[in-house]
CSV table of C-alpha atoms in Angstrom, one decimal:
chain,number,residue,atom,x,y,z
A,1328,MET,CA,-60.3,-38.9,-24.4
A,1329,ALA,CA,-60.4,-38.3,-21.1
A,1330,MET,CA,-56.6,-39.7,-20.9
A,1331,THR,CA,-56.0,-37.2,-23.6
A,1332,ARG,CA,-57.0,-34.4,-21.7
A,1333,VAL,CA,-55.4,-35.2,-18.5
A,1334,ARG,CA,-51.7,-35.9,-20.6
A,1335,THR,CA,-52.3,-32.5,-22.4
A,1336,ILE,CA,-53.1,-30.5,-19.2
A,1337,GLY,CA,-49.9,-32.3,-17.5
A,1338,VAL,CA,-47.5,-31.4,-20.2
A,1339,VAL,CA,-48.5,-27.9,-20.4
A,1340,GLY,CA,-48.4,-28.0,-16.4
A,1341,LEU,CA,-44.8,-28.6,-17.0
A,1342,VAL,CA,-43.9,-26.5,-19.6
A,1343,LEU,CA,-45.2,-23.6,-17.5
A,1344,ALA,CA,-43.4,-24.5,-14.4
A,1345,ALA,CA,-40.1,-24.8,-16.4
A,1346,ALA,CA,-40.9,-21.0,-18.1
A,1347,VAL,CA,-41.4,-19.4,-14.5
A,1348,THR,CA,-38.4,-21.4,-13.1
A,1349,ALA,CA,-36.0,-20.3,-15.6
A,1350,GLY,CA,-37.3,-16.8,-15.8
A,1351,CYS,CA,-37.3,-16.8,-11.7
A,1352,SER,CA,-33.7,-17.9,-11.9
A,1353,SER,CA,-32.7,-15.5,-14.6
A,1354,SER,CA,-34.3,-12.9,-13.2
A,1355,GLY,CA,-32.6,-13.3,-10.2
A,1356,ALA,CA,-29.2,-13.6,-11.3
A,1357,ALA,CA,-29.8,-10.8,-13.2
A,1358,SER,CA,-30.5,-8.8,-10.3
A,1359,SER,CA,-27.8,-10.5,-8.5
A,1360,GLY,CA,-25.6,-9.2,-11.0
A,1361,GLY,CA,-26.7,-6.2,-11.1
A,1362,SER,CA,-26.6,-5.7,-7.8
A,1363,SER,CA,-22.9,-6.8,-7.2
A,1364,SER,CA,-21.4,-5.0,-9.9
A,1365,ALA,CA,-23.5,-1.5,-8.9
A,1366,ALA,CA,-22.1,-2.1,-5.6
A,1367,ALA,CA,-18.7,-3.0,-6.3
A,1368,ALA,CA,-18.1,0.2,-8.7
A,1369,PRO,CA,-18.6,2.8,-6.1
A,1370,THR,CA,-17.3,1.4,-3.0
A,1371,GLU,CA,-15.2,-1.5,-2.6
A,1372,SER,CA,-14.3,-3.9,0.3
A,1373,ASN,CA,-10.4,-3.5,-0.4
A,1374,PRO,CA,-9.6,0.1,-1.8
A,1375,PRO,CA,-6.7,0.2,-4.5
A,1376,GLY,CA,-3.7,0.2,-2.6
A,1377,ASP,CA,-4.7,-2.4,-0.2
A,1378,ILE,CA,-1.3,-4.6,0.9
A,1379,PRO,CA,-3.3,-7.8,1.6
A,1380,ASP,CA,-3.1,-9.5,5.5
A,1381,ASN,CA,-1.2,-12.5,4.1
A,1382,GLN,CA,1.6,-10.5,2.1
A,1383,ALA,CA,4.9,-12.0,3.7
A,1384,TYR,CA,8.1,-10.4,4.6
A,1385,VAL,CA,11.4,-10.7,3.9
A,1386,ALA,CA,14.7,-9.3,5.2
A,1387,TYR,CA,16.8,-6.5,3.1
A,1388,GLN,CA,20.6,-6.3,4.1
A,1389,PRO,CA,22.1,-3.5,1.8
A,1390,SER,CA,25.5,-5.1,0.1
A,1391,GLY,CA,27.9,-3.1,2.6
A,1392,GLY,CA,25.3,-4.1,5.4
A,1393,GLY,CA,25.1,-2.1,8.1
A,1394,PHE,CA,21.1,-2.6,8.5
A,1395,THR,CA,18.5,-5.0,7.9
A,1396,VAL,CA,14.4,-4.1,7.0
A,1397,LYS,CA,11.7,-6.3,6.0
A,1398,VAL,CA,10.3,-5.6,2.5
A,1399,PRO,CA,6.9,-7.0,1.2
A,1400,GLU,CA,7.9,-10.5,-0.5
A,1401,GLY,CA,7.5,-10.5,-4.3
A,1402,TRP,CA,7.5,-6.9,-5.0
A,1403,ALA,CA,10.1,-5.5,-7.7
A,1404,ARG,CA,13.1,-4.4,-6.7
A,1405,SER,CA,15.5,-1.4,-7.9
A,1406,THR,CA,18.7,0.0,-6.8
A,1407,GLN,CA,20.3,3.0,-7.0
A,1408,GLY,CA,23.9,4.0,-5.2
A,1409,GLY,CA,22.4,3.4,-1.6
A,1410,THR,CA,19.2,3.3,-2.2
A,1411,ALA,CA,16.8,1.0,-2.9
A,1412,VAL,CA,13.1,0.8,-4.0
A,1413,PHE,CA,10.5,-2.2,-3.7
A,1414,THR,CA,7.1,-1.3,-5.5
A,1415,ASP,CA,4.1,-3.3,-6.1
A,1416,LYS,CA,1.1,-1.9,-8.2
A,1417,LEU,CA,-0.2,1.0,-6.7
A,1418,ASN,CA,2.9,0.6,-3.0
A,1419,ARG,CA,5.8,1.3,-2.9
A,1420,VAL,CA,8.7,0.9,0.0
A,1421,GLU,CA,12.1,3.1,-0.1
A,1422,VAL,CA,15.0,2.3,1.8
A,1423,SER,CA,17.8,5.3,1.5
A,1424,ALA,CA,21.6,5.0,3.3
A,1425,VAL,CA,23.4,8.1,3.9
A,1426,SER,CA,26.2,9.4,5.8
A,1427,ALA,CA,25.4,12.2,8.2
A,1428,SER,CA,27.1,14.3,10.8
A,1429,SER,CA,24.4,14.7,13.2
A,1430,ALA,CA,21.3,12.8,14.0
A,1431,PRO,CA,18.5,13.8,12.6
A,1432,THR,CA,15.7,16.1,14.6
A,1433,THR,CA,12.0,17.4,13.9
A,1434,ALA,CA,13.7,20.8,13.5
A,1435,SER,CA,16.3,19.6,11.1
A,1436,VAL,CA,13.8,17.1,9.2
A,1437,THR,CA,11.3,20.4,9.9
A,1438,GLY,CA,13.5,22.9,7.9
A,1439,THR,CA,15.9,21.0,5.5
A,1440,VAL,CA,13.8,17.8,4.3
A,1441,VAL,CA,10.2,19.4,4.1
A,1442,PRO,CA,11.5,22.6,1.9
A,1443,ARG,CA,13.1,19.5,-0.8
A,1444,LEU,CA,10.1,17.8,-0.3
A,1445,THR,CA,7.9,20.3,-1.4
A,1446,SER,CA,9.6,21.0,-4.6
A,1447,GLN,CA,10.3,17.3,-5.6
A,1448,VAL,CA,6.8,16.2,-4.7
A,1449,PRO,CA,4.0,17.4,-6.7
A,1450,LYS,CA,1.1,19.1,-4.9
A,1451,PHE,CA,3.3,18.5,-1.6
A,1452,SER,CA,0.8,18.9,1.5
A,1453,GLY,CA,0.0,18.1,5.3
A,1454,ALA,CA,3.8,17.6,6.6
A,1455,LYS,CA,3.6,16.5,10.1
A,1456,VAL,CA,7.0,15.5,12.1
A,1457,SER,CA,7.3,13.6,15.1
A,1458,GLN,CA,9.9,12.0,17.5
A,1459,VAL,CA,8.8,8.2,17.2
A,1460,THR,CA,10.4,5.1,18.3
A,1461,ARG,CA,10.3,1.9,16.8
A,1462,ASN,CA,11.8,-1.7,17.5
A,1463,GLY,CA,15.1,-0.6,16.3
A,1464,GLY,CA,15.3,2.6,18.1
A,1465,SER,CA,14.3,6.0,18.1
A,1466,ALA,CA,13.3,7.7,14.7
A,1467,VAL,CA,12.1,11.5,13.4
A,1468,LEU,CA,8.6,10.5,11.2
A,1469,LEU,CA,7.7,12.5,8.6
A,1470,LYS,CA,4.4,12.1,7.7
A,1471,TYR,CA,2.7,13.6,4.5
A,1472,GLN,CA,0.6,13.7,1.4
A,1473,GLY,CA,1.4,14.2,-2.6
A,1474,ASP,CA,0.7,13.2,-5.8
A,1475,SER,CA,2.4,10.0,-7.5
A,1476,ALA,CA,3.7,10.4,-11.0
A,1477,PRO,CA,1.4,9.7,-13.9
A,1478,ASP,CA,1.1,6.5,-15.2
A,1479,PRO,CA,2.8,5.5,-18.1
A,1480,VAL,CA,0.7,4.1,-19.5
A,1481,THR,CA,-2.6,6.0,-18.8
A,1482,GLY,CA,-1.7,9.0,-17.4
A,1483,LYS,CA,-3.6,8.9,-14.4
A,1484,VAL,CA,-2.4,10.5,-10.5
A,1485,VAL,CA,-2.9,8.6,-7.4
A,1486,ARG,CA,-2.7,10.9,-3.9
A,1487,ASP,CA,-0.4,9.3,-2.0
A,1488,ALA,CA,0.2,9.1,1.5
A,1489,PHE,CA,4.0,9.2,2.9
A,1490,GLU,CA,5.9,7.8,6.4
A,1491,ARG,CA,9.4,8.8,5.9
A,1492,TYR,CA,11.3,7.0,8.9
A,1493,ALA,CA,15.0,8.5,9.7
A,1494,PHE,CA,17.0,6.2,11.7
A,1495,TYR,CA,20.6,7.2,13.1
A,1496,ARG,CA,23.6,5.8,14.5
A,1497,GLN,CA,27.4,6.8,14.2
A,1498,GLY,CA,27.6,8.9,11.4
A,1499,HIS,CA,25.0,6.6,9.0
A,1500,GLU,CA,21.3,7.7,8.7
A,1501,VAL,CA,19.2,5.3,7.0
A,1502,ASP,CA,15.5,6.6,5.7
A,1503,VAL,CA,12.6,4.3,5.0
A,1504,THR,CA,10.0,6.0,3.3
A,1505,LEU,CA,6.5,3.8,2.7
A,1506,SER,CA,3.7,5.3,0.5
A,1507,GLY,CA,0.5,4.5,-1.2
A,1508,PRO,CA,-3.2,5.5,-1.9
A,1509,VAL,CA,-4.0,7.6,0.8
A,1510,ASN,CA,-7.4,5.6,1.5
A,1511,ALA,CA,-5.6,2.8,1.4
A,1512,ASP,CA,-5.5,0.8,5.0
A,1513,ASN,CA,-2.0,-0.1,5.1
A,1514,VAL,CA,-1.3,0.5,8.7
A,1515,ASP,CA,-0.4,-2.6,9.9
A,1516,PRO,CA,1.9,-3.6,6.7
A,1517,TRP,CA,3.8,-0.4,7.7
A,1518,ARG,CA,4.3,-0.6,10.7
A,1519,ILE,CA,5.7,-4.3,10.2
A,1520,VAL,CA,8.4,-2.6,8.0
A,1521,SER,CA,9.2,0.2,10.2
A,1522,ASP,CA,9.3,-1.8,13.5
A,1523,SER,CA,11.6,-4.2,11.5
A,1524,PHE,CA,15.0,-2.2,11.1
A,1525,THR,CA,17.7,-3.4,12.7
A,1526,TRP,CA,21.0,-1.9,13.0
A,1527,LYS,CA,23.7,-4.6,12.2
């Protein structure tokens, strides 16, 4: 009779221990999952549009030659005339080559390019023009913001930040425009692209 009681107590104890363990792990998993999903929604560690730190780059050279510039490897590419566009998710690199009788200046970009973009880019704002030096030489940099075109599927519009570099040499101008969401941290990737521009 005593042995039966001991066995019964032992079995009950094991059942209770299993129930408590299951309850704790279940509770822990629920709270862990809840907290991670709650944290991921309002504050993501990588804002939408961040280009990965391990992104590889490849040299782009137009069929006519004249210059090269590195662009992110694997991005979708489209070309029309002297313009090549590389896109991936919310980011974009546009390289446009045109003939120009004189080198762009901060004054010419302010007086000509800014008004043109104001009429072309939805909610264009914050234009800042400056002369900068990159590895490929001097360039006129235009920074501004604007709304993206609506997503063809969702209709969502993204607020984009733009950097437009105008390089010039002997009657040839190449404009390299980099764009992505304003909250994205793409300073380093954009620097890699703009610093890679080289005349050939």
